[in-house]
PDB file of C-alpha atoms in Angstrom:
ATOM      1  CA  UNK A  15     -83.083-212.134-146.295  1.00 96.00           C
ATOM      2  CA  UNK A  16     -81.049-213.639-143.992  1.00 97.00           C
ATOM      3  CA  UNK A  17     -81.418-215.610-141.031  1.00 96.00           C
ATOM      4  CA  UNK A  18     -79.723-215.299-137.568  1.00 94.00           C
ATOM      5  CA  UNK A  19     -81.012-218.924-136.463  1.00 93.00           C
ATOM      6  CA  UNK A  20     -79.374-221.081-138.757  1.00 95.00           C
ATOM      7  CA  UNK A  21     -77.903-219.072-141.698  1.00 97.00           C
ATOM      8  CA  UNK A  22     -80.609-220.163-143.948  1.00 98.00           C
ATOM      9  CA  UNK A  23     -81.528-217.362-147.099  1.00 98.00           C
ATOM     10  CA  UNK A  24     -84.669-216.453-148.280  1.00 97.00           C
ATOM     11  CA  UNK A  25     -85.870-215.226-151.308  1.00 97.00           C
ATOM     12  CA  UNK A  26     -89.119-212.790-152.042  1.00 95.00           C
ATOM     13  CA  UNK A  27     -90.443-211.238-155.266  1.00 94.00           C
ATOM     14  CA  UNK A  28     -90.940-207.753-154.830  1.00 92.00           C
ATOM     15  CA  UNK A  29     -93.884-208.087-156.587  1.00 90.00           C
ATOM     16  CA  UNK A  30     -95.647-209.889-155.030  1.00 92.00           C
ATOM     17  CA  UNK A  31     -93.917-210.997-151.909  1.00 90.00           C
ATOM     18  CA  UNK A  32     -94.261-214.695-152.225  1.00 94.00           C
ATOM     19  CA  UNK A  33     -90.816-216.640-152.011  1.00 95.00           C
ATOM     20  CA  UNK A  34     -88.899-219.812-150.648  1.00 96.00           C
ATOM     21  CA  UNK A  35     -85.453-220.915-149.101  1.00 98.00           C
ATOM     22  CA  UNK A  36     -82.972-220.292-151.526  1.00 98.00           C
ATOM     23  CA  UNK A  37     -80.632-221.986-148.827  1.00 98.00           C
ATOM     24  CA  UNK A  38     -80.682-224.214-146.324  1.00 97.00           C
ATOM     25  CA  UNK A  39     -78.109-223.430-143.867  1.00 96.00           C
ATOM     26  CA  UNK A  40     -77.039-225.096-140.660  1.00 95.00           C
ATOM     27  CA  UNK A  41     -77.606-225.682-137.273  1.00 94.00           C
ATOM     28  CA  UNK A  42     -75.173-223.245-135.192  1.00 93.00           C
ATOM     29  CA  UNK A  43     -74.477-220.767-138.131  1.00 97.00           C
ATOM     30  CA  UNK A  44     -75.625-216.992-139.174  1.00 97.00           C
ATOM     31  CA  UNK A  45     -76.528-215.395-142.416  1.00 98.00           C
ATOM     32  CA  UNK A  46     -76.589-211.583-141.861  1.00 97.00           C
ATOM     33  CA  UNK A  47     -75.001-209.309-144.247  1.00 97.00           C
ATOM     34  CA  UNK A  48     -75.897-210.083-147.704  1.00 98.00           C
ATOM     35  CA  UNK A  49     -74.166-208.996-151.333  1.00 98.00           C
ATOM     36  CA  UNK A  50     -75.235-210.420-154.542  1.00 97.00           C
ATOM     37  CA  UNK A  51     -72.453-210.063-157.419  1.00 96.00           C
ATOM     38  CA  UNK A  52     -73.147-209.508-160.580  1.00 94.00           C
ATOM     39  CA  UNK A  53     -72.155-213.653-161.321  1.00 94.00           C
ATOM     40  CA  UNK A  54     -75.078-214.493-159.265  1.00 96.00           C
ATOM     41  CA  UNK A  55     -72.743-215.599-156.513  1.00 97.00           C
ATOM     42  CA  UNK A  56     -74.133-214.687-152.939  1.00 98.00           C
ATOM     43  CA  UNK A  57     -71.573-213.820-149.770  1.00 98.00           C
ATOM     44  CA  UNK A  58     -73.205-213.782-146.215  1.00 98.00           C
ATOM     45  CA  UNK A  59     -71.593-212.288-143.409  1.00 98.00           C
ATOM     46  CA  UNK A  60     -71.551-215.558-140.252  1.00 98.00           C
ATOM     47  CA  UNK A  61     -72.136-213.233-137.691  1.00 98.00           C
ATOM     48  CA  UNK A  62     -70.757-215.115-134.063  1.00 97.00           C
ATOM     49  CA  UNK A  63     -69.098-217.920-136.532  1.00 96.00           C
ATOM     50  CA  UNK A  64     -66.562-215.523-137.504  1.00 98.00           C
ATOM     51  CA  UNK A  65     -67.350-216.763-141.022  1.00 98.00           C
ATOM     52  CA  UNK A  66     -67.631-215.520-144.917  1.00 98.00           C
ATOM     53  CA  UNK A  67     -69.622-217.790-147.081  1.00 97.00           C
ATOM     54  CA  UNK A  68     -70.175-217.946-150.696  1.00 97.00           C
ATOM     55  CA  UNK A  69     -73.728-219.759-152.114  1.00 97.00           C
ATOM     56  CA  UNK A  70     -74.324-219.949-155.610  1.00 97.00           C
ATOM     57  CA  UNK A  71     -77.984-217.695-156.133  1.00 97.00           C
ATOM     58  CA  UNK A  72     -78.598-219.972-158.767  1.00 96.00           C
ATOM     59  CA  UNK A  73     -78.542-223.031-157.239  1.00 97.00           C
ATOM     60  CA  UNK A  74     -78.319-222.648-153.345  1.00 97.00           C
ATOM     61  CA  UNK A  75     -75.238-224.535-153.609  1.00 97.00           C
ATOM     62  CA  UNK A  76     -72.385-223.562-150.728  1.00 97.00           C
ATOM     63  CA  UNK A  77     -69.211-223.165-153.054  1.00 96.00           C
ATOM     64  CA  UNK A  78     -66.940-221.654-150.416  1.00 95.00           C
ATOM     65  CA  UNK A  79     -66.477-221.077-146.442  1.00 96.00           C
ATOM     66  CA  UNK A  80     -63.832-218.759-144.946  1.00 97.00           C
ATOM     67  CA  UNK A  81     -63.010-218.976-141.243  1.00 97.00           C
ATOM     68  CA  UNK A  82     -62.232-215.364-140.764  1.00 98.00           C
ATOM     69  CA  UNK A  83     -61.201-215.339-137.191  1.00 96.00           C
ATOM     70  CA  UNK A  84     -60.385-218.017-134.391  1.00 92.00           C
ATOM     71  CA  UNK A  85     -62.090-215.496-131.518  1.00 92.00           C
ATOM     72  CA  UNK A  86     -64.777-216.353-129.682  1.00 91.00           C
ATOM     73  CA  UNK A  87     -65.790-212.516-129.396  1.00 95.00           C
ATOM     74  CA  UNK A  88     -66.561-211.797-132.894  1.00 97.00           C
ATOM     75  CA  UNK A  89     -69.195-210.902-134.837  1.00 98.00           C
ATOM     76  CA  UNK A  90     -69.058-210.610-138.467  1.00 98.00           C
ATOM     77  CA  UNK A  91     -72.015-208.273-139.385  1.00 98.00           C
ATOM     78  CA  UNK A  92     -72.152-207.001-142.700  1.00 98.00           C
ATOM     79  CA  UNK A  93     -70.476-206.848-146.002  1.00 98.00           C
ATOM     80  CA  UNK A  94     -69.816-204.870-149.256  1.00 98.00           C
ATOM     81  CA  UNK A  95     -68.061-205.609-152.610  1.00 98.00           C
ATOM     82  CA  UNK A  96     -65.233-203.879-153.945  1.00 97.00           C
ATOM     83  CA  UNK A  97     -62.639-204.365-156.786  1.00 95.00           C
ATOM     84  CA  UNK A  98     -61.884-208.291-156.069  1.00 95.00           C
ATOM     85  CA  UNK A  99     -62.452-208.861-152.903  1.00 97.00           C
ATOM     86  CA  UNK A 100     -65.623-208.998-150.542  1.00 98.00           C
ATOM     87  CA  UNK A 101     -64.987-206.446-146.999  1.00 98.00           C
ATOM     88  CA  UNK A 102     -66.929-207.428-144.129  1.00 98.00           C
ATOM     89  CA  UNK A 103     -67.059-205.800-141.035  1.00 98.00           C
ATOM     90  CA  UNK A 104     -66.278-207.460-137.250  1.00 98.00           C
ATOM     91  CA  UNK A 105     -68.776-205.602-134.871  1.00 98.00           C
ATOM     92  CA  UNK A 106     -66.297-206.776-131.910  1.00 98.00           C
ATOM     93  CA  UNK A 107     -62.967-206.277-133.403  1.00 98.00           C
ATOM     94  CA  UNK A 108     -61.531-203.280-134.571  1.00 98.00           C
ATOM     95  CA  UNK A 109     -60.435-205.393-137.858  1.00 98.00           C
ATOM     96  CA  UNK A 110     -61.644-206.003-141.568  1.00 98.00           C
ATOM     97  CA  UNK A 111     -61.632-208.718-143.192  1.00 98.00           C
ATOM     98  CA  UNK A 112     -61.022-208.794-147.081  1.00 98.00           C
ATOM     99  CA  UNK A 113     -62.095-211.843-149.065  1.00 98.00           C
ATOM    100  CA  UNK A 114     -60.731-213.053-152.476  1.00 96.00           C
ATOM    101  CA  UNK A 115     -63.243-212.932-154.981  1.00 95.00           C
ATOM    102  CA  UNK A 116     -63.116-215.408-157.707  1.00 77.00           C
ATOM    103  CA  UNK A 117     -60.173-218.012-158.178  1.00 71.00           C
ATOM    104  CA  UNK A 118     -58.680-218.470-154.212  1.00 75.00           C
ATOM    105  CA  UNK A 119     -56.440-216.425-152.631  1.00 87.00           C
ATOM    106  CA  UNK A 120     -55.937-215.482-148.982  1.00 94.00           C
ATOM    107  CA  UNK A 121     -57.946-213.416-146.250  1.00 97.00           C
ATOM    108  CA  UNK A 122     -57.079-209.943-146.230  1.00 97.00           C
ATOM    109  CA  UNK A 123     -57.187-209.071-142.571  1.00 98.00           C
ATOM    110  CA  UNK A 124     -57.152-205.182-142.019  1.00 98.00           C
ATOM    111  CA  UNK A 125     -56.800-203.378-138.792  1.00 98.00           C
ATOM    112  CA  UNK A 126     -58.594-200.100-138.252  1.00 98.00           C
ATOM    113  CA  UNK A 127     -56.610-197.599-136.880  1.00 98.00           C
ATOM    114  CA  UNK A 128     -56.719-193.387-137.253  1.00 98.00           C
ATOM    115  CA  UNK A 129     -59.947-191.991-135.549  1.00 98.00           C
ATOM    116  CA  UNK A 130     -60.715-195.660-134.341  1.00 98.00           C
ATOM    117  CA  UNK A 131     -61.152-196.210-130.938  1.00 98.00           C
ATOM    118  CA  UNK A 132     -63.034-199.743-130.332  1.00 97.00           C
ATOM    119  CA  UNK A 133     -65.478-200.005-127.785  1.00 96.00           C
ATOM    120  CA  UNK A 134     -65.842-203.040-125.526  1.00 95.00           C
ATOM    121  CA  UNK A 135     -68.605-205.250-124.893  1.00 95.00           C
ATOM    122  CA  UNK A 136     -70.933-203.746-127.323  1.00 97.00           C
ATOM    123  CA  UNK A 137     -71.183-203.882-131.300  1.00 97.00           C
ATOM    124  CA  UNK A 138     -68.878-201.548-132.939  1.00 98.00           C
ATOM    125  CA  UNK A 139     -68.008-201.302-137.110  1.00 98.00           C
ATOM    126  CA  UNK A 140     -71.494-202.534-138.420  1.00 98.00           C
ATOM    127  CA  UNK A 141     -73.079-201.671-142.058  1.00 98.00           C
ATOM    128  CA  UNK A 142     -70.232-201.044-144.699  1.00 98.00           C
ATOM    129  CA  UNK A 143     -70.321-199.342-148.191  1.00 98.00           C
ATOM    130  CA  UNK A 144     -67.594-198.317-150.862  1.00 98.00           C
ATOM    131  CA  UNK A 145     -67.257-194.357-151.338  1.00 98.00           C
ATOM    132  CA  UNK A 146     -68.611-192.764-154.274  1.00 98.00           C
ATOM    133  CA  UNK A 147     -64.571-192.600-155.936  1.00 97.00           C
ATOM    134  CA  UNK A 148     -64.432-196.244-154.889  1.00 97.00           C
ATOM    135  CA  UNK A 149     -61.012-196.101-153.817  1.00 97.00           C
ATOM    136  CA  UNK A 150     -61.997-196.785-149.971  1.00 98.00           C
ATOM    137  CA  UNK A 151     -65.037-197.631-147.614  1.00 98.00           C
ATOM    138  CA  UNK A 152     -67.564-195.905-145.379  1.00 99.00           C
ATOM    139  CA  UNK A 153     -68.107-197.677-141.899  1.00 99.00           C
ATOM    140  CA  UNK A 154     -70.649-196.802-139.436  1.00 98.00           C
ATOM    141  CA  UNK A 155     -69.948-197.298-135.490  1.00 98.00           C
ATOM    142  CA  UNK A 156     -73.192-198.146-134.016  1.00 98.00           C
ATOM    143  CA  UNK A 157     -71.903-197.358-130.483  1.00 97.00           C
ATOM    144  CA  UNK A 158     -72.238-194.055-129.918  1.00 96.00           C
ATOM    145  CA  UNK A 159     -73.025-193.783-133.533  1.00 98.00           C
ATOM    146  CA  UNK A 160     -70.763-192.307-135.903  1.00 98.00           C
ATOM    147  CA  UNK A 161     -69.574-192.501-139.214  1.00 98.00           C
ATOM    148  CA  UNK A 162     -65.670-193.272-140.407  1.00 99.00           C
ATOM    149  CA  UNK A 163     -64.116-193.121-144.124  1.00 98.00           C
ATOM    150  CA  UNK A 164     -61.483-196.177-144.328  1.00 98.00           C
ATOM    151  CA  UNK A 165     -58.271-196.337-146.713  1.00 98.00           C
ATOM    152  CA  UNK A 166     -58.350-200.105-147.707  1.00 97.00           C
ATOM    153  CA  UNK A 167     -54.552-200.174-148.201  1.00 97.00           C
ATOM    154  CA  UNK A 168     -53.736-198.951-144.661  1.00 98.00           C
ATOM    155  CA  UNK A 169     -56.611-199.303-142.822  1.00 98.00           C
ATOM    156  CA  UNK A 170     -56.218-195.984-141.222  1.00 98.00           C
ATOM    157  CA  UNK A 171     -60.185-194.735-140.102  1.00 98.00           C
ATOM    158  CA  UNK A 172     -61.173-191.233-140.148  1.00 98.00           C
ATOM    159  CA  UNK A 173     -64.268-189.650-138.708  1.00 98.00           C
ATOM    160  CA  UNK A 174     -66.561-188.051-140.726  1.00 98.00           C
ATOM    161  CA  UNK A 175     -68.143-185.244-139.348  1.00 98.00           C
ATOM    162  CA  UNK A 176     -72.042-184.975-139.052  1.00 98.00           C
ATOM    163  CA  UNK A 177     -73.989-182.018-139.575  1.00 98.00           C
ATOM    164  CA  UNK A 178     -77.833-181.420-138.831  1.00 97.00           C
ATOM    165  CA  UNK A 179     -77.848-184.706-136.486  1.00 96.00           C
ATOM    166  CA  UNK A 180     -75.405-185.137-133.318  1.00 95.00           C
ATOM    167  CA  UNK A 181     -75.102-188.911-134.344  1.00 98.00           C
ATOM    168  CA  UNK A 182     -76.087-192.113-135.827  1.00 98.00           C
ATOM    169  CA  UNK A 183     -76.891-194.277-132.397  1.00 98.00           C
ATOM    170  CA  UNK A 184     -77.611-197.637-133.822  1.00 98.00           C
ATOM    171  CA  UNK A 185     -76.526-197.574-137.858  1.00 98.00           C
ATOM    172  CA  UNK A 186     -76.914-200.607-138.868  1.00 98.00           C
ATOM    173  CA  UNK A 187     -77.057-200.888-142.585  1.00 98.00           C
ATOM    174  CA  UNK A 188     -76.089-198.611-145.407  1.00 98.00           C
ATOM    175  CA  UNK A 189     -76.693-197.833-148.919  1.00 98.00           C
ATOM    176  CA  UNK A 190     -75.052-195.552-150.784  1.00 98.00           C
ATOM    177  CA  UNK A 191     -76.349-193.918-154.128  1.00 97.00           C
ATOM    178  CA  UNK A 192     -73.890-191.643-155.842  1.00 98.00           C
ATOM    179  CA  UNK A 193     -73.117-189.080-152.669  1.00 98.00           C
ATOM    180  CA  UNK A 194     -76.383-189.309-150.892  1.00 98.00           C
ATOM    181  CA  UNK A 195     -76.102-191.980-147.686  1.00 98.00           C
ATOM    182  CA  UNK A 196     -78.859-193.776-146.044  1.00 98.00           C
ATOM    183  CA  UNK A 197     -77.712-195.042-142.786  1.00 98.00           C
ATOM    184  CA  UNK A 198     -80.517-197.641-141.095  1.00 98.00           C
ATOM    185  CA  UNK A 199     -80.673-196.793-137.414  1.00 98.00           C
ATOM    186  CA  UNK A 200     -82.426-199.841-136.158  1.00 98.00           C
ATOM    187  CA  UNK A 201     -84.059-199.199-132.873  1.00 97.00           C
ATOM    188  CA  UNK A 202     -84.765-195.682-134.000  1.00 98.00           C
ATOM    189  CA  UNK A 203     -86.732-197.434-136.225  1.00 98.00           C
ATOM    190  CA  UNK A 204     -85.771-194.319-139.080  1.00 98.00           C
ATOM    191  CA  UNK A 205     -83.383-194.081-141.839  1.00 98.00           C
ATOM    192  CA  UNK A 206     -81.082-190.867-141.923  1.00 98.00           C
ATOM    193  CA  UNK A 207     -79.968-189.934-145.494  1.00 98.00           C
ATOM    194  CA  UNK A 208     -77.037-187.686-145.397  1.00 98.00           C
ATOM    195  CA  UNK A 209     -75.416-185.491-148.227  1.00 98.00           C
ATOM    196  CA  UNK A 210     -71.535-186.614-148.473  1.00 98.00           C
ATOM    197  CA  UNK A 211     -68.584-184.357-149.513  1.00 98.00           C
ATOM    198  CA  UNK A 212     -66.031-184.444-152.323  1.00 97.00           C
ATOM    199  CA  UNK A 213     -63.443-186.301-149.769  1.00 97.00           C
ATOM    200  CA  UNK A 214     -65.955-187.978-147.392  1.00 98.00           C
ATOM    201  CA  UNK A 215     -64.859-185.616-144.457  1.00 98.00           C
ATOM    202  CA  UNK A 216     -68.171-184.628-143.533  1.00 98.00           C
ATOM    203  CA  UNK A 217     -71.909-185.840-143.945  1.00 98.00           C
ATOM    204  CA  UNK A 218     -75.163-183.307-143.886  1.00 98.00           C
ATOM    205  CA  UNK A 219     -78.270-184.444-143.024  1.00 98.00           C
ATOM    206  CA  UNK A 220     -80.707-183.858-145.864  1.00 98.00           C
ATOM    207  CA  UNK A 221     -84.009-185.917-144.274  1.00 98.00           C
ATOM    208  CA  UNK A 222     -84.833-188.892-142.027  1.00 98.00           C
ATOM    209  CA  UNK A 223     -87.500-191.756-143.219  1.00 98.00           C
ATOM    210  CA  UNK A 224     -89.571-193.591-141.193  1.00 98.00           C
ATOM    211  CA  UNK A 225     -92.395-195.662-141.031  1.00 98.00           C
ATOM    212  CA  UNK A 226     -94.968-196.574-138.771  1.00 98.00           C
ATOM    213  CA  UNK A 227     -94.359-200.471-139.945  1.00 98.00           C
ATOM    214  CA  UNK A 228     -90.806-200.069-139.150  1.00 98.00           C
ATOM    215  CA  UNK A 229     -89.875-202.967-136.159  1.00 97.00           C
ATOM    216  CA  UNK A 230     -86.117-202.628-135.898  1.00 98.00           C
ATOM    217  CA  UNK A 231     -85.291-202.423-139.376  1.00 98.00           C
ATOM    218  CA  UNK A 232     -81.167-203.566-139.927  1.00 98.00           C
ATOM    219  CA  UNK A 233     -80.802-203.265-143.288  1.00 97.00           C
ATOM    220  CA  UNK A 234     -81.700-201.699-146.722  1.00 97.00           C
ATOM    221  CA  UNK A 235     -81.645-202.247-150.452  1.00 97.00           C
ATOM    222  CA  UNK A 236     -83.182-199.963-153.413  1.00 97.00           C
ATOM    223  CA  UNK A 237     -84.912-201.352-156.142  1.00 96.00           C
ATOM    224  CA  UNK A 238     -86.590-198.387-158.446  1.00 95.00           C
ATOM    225  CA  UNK A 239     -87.218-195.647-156.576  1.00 96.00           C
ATOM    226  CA  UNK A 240     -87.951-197.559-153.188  1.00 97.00           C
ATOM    227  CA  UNK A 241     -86.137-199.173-150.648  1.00 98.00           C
ATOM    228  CA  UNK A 242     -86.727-202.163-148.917  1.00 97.00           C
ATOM    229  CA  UNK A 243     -85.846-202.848-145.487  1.00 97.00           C
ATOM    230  CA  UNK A 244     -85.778-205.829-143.491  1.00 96.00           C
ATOM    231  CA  UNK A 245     -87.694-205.657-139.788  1.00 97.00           C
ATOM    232  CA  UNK A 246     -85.876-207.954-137.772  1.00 97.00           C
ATOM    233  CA  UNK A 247     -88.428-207.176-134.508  1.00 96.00           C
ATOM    234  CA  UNK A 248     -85.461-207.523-131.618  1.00 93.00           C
ATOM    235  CA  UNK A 249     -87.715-206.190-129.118  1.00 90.00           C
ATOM    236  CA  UNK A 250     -89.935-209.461-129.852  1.00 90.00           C
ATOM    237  CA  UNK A 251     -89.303-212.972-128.272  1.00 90.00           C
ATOM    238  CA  UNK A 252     -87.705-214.273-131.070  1.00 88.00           C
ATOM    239  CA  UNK A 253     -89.273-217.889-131.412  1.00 89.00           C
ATOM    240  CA  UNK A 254     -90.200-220.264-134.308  1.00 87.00           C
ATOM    241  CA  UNK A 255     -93.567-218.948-133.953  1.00 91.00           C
ATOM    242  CA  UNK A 256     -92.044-215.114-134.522  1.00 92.00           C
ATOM    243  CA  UNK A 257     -93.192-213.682-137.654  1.00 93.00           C
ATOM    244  CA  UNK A 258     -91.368-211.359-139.812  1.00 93.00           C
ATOM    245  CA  UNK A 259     -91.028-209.149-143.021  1.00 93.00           C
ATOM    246  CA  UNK A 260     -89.767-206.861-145.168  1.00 94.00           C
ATOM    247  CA  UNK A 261     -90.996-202.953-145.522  1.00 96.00           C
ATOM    248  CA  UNK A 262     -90.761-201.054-148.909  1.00 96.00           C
ATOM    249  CA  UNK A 263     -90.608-197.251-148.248  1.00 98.00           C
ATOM    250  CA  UNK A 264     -90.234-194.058-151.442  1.00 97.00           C
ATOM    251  CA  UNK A 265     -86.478-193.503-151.841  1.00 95.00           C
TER     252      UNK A 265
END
């Protein structure tokens, strides 16, 4: 889990939900998206830092920082793995950003164009997942809420069409398993799981999830056959003293 205060990660056994800091952060940054590689190496999405950072899971050790973007209206939000670099989303930019993984290399920046119409003032491309092929990306739009198929060479964004459910006000996160999509509609405080096509041209809604311990869940992850989902409680003052948690829910 991730922390918007100061970019600090922390780490729970599903078991039996005890854990501890895996890192410390620092004042004036943001962990939010999270995506653990297979090498145990950890990249966080900085959120208003316009950052990508890399921390050893092993250690907690920081072993890279990218500065993604000079803006001051940016907001790097989540991020997903793919082929050798890590994507991560801008939810005020109508950009991508592709990082190298492994030895160097530069930032991929990658305009969204197509179907993409950016929205001001309000959080745009948010969760981010690879399509079932692997050859592109799935984005979701959490203002007005819809759902966009991305070719990572051109960076041309094409809407997917919804059926069963006029939208997806609020995606946040996503998780994708095979062609079945779970798209985290925070303060809905439900997960939609949608049915995907051959091509990713249109989604059908198979069920929704929800919970009455859902508090404005962001993001999910499936371990088994359950997910877990962080509540990060944004209708709550959000103080030092604010307590929070994860929820684990059947798949």
């Amino acid at each position: 889990m991730g922390s918007r205060a100061n970019g600090a990660v922390y780490r729970t056994d599903l078991r039996t939900g005890k854990g501890g800091v895996l890192f410390e952060g620092a004042t004036g940054t943001a962990s939010i998206g999270l995506k653990l590689d297979h090498d145990g190496l950890l990249y966080l999405a900085g959120g208003a830092g316009g950052t990508a950072r890399i921390v050893d899971s092993r250690s907690g050790r920081l072993k890279s920082t990218y500065q993604l973007t000079d803006s001051t209206a940016t907001f790097v939000n989540d991020v997903i793995l793919l082929g050798d670099r890590a994507w991560l989303t801008d939810s005020r930019n109508a950009v991508l950003y592709g990082v190298p993984r492994g030895r160097g290399g530069e930032v991929r920046s990658l305009p969204l164009g197509g179907d993409w119409v950016q929205t001001p003032d309000v959080n745009n491309a948010n969760g981010i997942v690879e399509t079932p092929d692997g050859r592109g990306l799935i984005v979701v739009k959490s203002t007005p809420g819809e759902l966009y198929h991305v070719d990572i060479k051109t960076g041309e964004a094409k809407k997917i069409a919804l059926k069963g459910q006029a939208d997806v006000a609020n995606g946040d996160g996503l998780l994708r398993i095979g062609r079945t999509l779970y798209v985290v509609q925070n303060r809905q405080n439900l997960i939609s799981v949608w049915d995907l096509d051959a091509k990713v041209t249109t989604a059908t809604l198979k069920r929704t999830i929800t919970d009455p311990r859902f508090d404005v869940p962001t993001t999910a992850a499936r371990w088994g056959d359950r997910l877990y989902l962080v509540n990060a409680r944004f209708t709550s003052p959000q103080t030092p003293e604010t307590t929070f948690n994860g929820v684990a829910v059947p798949a």
